[in-house]
PDB file of C-alpha atoms and ligand atoms in Angstrom:
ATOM      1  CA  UNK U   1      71.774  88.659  15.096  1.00 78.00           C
ATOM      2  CA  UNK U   2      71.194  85.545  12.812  1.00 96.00           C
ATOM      3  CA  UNK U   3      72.790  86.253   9.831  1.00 98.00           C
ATOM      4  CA  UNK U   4      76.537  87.940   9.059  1.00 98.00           C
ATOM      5  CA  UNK U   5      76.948  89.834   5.761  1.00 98.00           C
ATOM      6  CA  UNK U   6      80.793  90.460   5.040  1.00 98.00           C
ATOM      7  CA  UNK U   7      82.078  92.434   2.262  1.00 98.00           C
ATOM      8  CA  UNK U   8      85.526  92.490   1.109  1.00 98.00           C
ATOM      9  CA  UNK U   9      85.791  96.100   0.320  1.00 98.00           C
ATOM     10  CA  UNK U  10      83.840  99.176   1.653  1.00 98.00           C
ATOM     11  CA  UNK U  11      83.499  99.781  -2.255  1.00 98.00           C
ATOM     12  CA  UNK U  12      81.309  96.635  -2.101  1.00 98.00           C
ATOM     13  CA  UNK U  13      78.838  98.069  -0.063  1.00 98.00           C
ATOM     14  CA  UNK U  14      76.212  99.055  -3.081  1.00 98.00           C
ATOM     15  CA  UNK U  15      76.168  95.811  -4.596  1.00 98.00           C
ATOM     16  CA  UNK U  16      75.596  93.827  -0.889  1.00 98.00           C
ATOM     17  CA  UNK U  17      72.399  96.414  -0.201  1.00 98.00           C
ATOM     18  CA  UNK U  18      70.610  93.298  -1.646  1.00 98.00           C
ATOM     19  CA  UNK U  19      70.868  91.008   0.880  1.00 98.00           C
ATOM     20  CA  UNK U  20      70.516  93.656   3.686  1.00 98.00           C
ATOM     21  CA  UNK U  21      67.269  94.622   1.900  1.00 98.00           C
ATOM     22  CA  UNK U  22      65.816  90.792   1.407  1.00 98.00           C
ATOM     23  CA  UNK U  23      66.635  89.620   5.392  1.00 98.00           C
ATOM     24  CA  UNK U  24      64.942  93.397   6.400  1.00 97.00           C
ATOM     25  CA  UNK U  25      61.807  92.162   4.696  1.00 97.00           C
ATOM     26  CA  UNK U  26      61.943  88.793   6.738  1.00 98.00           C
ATOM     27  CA  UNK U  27      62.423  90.924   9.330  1.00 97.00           C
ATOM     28  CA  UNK U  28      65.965  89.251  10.057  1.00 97.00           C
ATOM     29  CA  UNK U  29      68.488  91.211  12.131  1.00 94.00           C
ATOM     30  CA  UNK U  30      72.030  90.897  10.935  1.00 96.00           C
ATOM     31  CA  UNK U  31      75.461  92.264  10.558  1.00 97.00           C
ATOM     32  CA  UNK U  32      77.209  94.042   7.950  1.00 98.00           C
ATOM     33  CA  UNK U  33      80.459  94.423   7.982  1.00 98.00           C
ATOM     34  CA  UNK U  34      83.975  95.146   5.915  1.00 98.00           C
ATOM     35  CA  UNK U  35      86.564  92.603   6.338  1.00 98.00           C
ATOM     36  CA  UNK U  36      88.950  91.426   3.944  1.00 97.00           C
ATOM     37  CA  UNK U  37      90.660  87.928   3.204  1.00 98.00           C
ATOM     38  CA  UNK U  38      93.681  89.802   1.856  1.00 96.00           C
ATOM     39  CA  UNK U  39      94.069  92.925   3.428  1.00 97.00           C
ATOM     40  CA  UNK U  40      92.801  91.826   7.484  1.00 97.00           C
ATOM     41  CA  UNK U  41      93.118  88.188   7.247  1.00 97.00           C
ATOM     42  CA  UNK U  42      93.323  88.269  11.105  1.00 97.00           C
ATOM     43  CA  UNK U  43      90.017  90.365  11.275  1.00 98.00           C
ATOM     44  CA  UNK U  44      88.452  87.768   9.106  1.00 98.00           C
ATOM     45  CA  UNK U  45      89.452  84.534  11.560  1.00 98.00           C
ATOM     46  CA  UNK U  46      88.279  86.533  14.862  1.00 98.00           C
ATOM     47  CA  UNK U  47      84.930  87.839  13.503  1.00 98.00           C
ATOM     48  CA  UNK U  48      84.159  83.937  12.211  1.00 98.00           C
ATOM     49  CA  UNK U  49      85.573  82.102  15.457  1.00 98.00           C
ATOM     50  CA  UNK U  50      83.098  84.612  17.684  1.00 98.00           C
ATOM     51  CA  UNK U  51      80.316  84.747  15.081  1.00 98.00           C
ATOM     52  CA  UNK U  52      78.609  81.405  17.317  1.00 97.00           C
ATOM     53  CA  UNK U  53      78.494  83.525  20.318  1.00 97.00           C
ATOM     54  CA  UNK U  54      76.532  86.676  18.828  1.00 97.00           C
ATOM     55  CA  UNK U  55      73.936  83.959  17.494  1.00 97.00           C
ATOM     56  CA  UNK U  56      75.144  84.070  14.087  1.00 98.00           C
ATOM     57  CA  UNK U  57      73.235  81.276  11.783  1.00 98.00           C
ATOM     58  CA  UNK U  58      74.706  82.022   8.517  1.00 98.00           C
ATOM     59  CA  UNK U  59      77.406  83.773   6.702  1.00 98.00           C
ATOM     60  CA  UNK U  60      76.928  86.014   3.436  1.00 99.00           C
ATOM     61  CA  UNK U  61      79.938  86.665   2.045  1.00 99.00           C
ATOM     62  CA  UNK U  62      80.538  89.070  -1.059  1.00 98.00           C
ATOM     63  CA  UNK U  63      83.559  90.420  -2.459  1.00 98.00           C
ATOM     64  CA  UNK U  64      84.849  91.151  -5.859  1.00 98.00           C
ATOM     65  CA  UNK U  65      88.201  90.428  -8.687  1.00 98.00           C
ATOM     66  CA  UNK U  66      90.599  87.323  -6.256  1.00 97.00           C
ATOM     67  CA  UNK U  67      87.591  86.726  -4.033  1.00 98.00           C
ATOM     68  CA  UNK U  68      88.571  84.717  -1.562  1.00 97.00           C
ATOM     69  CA  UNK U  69      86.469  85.993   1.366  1.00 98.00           C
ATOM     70  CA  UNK U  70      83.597  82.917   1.474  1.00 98.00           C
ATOM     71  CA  UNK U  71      86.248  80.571   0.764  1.00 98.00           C
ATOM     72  CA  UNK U  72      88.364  81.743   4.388  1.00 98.00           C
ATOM     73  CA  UNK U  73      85.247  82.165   6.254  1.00 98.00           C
ATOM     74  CA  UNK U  74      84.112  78.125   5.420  1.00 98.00           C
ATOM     75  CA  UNK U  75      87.658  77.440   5.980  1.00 98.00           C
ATOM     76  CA  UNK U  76      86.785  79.050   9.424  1.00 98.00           C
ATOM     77  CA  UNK U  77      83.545  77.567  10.467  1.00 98.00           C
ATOM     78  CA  UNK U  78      81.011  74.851  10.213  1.00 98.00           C
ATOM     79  CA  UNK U  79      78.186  77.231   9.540  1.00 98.00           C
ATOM     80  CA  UNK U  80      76.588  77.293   5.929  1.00 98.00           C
ATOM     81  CA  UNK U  81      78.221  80.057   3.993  1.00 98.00           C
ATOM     82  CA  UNK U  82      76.704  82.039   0.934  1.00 99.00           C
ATOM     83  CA  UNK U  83      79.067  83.545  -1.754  1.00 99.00           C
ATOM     84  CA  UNK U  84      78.089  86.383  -3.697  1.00 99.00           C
ATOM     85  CA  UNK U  85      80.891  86.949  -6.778  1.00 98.00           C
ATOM     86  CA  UNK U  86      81.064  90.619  -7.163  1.00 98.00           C
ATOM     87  CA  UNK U  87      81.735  92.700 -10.862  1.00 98.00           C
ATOM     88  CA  UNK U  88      83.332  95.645 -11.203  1.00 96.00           C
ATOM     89  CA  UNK U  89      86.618  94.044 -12.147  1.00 97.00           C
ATOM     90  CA  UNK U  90      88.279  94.219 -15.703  1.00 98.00           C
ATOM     91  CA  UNK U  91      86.302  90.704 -16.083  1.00 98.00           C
ATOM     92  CA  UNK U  92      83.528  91.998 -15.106  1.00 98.00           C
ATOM     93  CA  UNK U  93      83.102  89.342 -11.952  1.00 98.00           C
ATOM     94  CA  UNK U  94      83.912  85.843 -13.846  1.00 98.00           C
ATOM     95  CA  UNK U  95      87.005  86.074 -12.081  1.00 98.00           C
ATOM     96  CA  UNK U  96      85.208  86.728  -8.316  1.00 98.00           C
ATOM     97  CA  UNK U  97      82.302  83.807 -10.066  1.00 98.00           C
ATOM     98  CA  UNK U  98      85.285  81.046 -10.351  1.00 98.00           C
ATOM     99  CA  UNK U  99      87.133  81.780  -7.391  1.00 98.00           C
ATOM    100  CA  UNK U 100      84.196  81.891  -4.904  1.00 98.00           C
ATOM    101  CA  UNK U 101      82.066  78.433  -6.711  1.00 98.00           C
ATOM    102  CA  UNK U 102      84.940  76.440  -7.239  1.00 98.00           C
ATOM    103  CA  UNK U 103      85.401  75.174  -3.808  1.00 98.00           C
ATOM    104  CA  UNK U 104      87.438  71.865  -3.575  1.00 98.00           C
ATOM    105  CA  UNK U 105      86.245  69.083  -1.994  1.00 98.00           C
ATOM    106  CA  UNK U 106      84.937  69.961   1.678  1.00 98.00           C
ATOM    107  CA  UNK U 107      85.200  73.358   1.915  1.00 98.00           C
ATOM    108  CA  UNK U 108      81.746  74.704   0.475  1.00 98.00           C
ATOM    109  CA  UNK U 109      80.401  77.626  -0.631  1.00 98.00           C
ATOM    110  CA  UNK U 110      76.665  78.072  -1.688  1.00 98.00           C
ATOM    111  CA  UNK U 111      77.272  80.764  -4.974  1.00 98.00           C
ATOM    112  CA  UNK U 112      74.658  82.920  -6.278  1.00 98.00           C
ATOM    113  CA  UNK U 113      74.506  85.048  -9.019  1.00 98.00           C
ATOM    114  CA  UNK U 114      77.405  87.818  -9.965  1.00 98.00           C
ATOM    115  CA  UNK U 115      75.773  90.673  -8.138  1.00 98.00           C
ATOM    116  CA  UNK U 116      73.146  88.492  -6.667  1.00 98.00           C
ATOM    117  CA  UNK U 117      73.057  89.642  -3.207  1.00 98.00           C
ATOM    118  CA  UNK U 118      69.307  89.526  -3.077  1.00 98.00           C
ATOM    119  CA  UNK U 119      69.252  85.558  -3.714  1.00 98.00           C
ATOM    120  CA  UNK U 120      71.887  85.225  -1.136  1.00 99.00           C
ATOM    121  CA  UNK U 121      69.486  87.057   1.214  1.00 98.00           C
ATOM    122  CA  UNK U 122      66.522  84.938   0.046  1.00 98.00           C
ATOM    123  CA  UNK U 123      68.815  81.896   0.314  1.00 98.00           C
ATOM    124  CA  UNK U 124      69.650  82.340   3.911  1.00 98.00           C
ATOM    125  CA  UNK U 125      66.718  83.131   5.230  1.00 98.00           C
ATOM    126  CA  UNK U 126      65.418  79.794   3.728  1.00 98.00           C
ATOM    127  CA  UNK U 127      68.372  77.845   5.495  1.00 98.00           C
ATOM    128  CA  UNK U 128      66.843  79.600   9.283  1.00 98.00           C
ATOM    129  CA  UNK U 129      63.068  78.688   7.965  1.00 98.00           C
ATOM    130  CA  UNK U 130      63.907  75.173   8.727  1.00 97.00           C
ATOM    131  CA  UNK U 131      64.004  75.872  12.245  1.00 97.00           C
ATOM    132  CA  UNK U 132      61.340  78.867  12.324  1.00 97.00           C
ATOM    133  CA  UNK U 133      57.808  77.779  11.654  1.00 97.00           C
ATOM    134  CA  UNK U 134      57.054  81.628  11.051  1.00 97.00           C
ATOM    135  CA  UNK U 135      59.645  82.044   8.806  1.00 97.00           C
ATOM    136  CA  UNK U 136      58.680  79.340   6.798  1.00 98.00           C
ATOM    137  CA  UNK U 137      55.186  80.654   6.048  1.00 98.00           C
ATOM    138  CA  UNK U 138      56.560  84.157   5.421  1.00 98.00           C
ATOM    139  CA  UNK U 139      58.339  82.014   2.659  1.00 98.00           C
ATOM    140  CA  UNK U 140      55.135  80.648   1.221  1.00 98.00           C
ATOM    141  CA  UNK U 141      53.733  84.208   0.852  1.00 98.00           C
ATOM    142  CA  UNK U 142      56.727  85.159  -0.784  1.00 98.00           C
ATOM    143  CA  UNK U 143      56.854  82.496  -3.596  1.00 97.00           C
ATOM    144  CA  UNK U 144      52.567  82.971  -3.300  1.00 98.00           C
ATOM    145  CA  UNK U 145      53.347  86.610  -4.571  1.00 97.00           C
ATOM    146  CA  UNK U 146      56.128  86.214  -7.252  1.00 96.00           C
ATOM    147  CA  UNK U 147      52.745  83.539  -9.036  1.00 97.00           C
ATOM    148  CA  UNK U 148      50.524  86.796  -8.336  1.00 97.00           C
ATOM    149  CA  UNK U 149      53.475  88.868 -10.332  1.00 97.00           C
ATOM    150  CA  UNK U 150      53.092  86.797 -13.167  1.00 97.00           C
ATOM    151  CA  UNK U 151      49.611  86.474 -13.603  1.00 97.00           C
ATOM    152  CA  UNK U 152      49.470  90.173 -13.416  1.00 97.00           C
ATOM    153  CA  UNK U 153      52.136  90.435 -16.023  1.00 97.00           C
ATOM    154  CA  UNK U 154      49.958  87.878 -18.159  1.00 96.00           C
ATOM    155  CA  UNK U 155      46.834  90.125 -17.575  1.00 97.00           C
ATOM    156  CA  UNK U 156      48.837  93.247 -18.971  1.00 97.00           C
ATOM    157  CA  UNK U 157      49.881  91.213 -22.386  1.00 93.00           C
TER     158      UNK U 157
HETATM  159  C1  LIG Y 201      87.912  92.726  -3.447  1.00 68.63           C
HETATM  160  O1  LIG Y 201      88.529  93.578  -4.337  1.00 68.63           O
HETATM  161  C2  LIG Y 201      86.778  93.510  -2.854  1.00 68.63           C
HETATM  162  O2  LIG Y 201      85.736  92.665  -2.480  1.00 68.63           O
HETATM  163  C3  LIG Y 201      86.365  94.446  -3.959  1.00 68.63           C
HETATM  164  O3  LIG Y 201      85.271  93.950  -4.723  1.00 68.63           O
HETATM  165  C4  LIG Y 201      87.607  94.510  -4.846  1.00 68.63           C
HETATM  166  C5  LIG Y 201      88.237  95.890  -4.869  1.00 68.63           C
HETATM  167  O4  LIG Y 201      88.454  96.323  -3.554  1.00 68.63           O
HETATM  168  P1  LIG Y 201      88.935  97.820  -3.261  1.00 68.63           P
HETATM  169  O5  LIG Y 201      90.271  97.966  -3.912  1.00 68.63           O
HETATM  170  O6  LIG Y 201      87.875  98.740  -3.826  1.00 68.63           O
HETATM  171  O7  LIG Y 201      89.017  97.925  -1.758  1.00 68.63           O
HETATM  172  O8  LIG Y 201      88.780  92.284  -2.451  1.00 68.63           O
END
């Protein structure tokens, strides 16, 4: 397992397929798992503590409304950790947006998108392509194909 996708609620789990479905197409192995900053704070420290042993890499983190979840888990560990702000809130995921990018000083979290679990997927498995040659190249056929996209989409005008 490289990378470890948390979500803070099981009612998450739609909105995190993303990431499972961009580190699948890398072919990257990883965990997904519920665990919550507020409601299993204790679940949260133990799973990040023993993440180094199971060959964890990186941490994607999503979770919705307070979010605190990537915030705790870079409190937790020296690993890079991706945020994904969640909507479904009453705000509609400005409030997960603020409280998972505005990190102070020292305690970091990489933010994507509201919703944008696929980035945070993409995202990671740049961060292991600097130490995987293969991974790397995978990478330049996937930004080779997004100019292939658009030339199509050029063609069709
Ligand atoms: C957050 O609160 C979760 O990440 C979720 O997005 C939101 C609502 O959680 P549930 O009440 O559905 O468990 O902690």
């Amino acid at each position: 397992m490289s990378v470890s996708i948390l979500l803070g609620s099981a009612s998450d789990k739609e909105k995190m397929q993303g990431a499972l479905n961009a580190l699948t197409e890398f072919g990257i192995s990883c965990e997904f798992k519920v665990l919550s900053a507020h409601r299993s704070p204790h679940l949260v420290v133990e799973h990040v503590e023993t993440a180094p042993s199971r060959g964890i890499k990186v941490f994607i983190c999503g979770a919705g409304m307070a979010a605190h979840l990537a915030g705790v888990v870079s409190g937790h560990t020296t690993l890079p950790v991706i945020g994904v702000p969640l909507s479904g809130s009453a705000l509609n995921g400005h409030d997960a947006l603020l409280s998972t990018v505005q990190m102070p000083k020292g305690v970091p979290v990489a933010t994507v998108a509201i919703d944008g679990s696929y980035n945070a997927g993409i995202l990671a498995v740049q961060m292991l392509a600097l130490a995987d040659e293969t991974l790397a190249k995978k990478l330049v056929d996937f930004k080779a194909d997004q100019v292939k996209n658009i030339e199509k989409a050029n063609a069709l005008l």
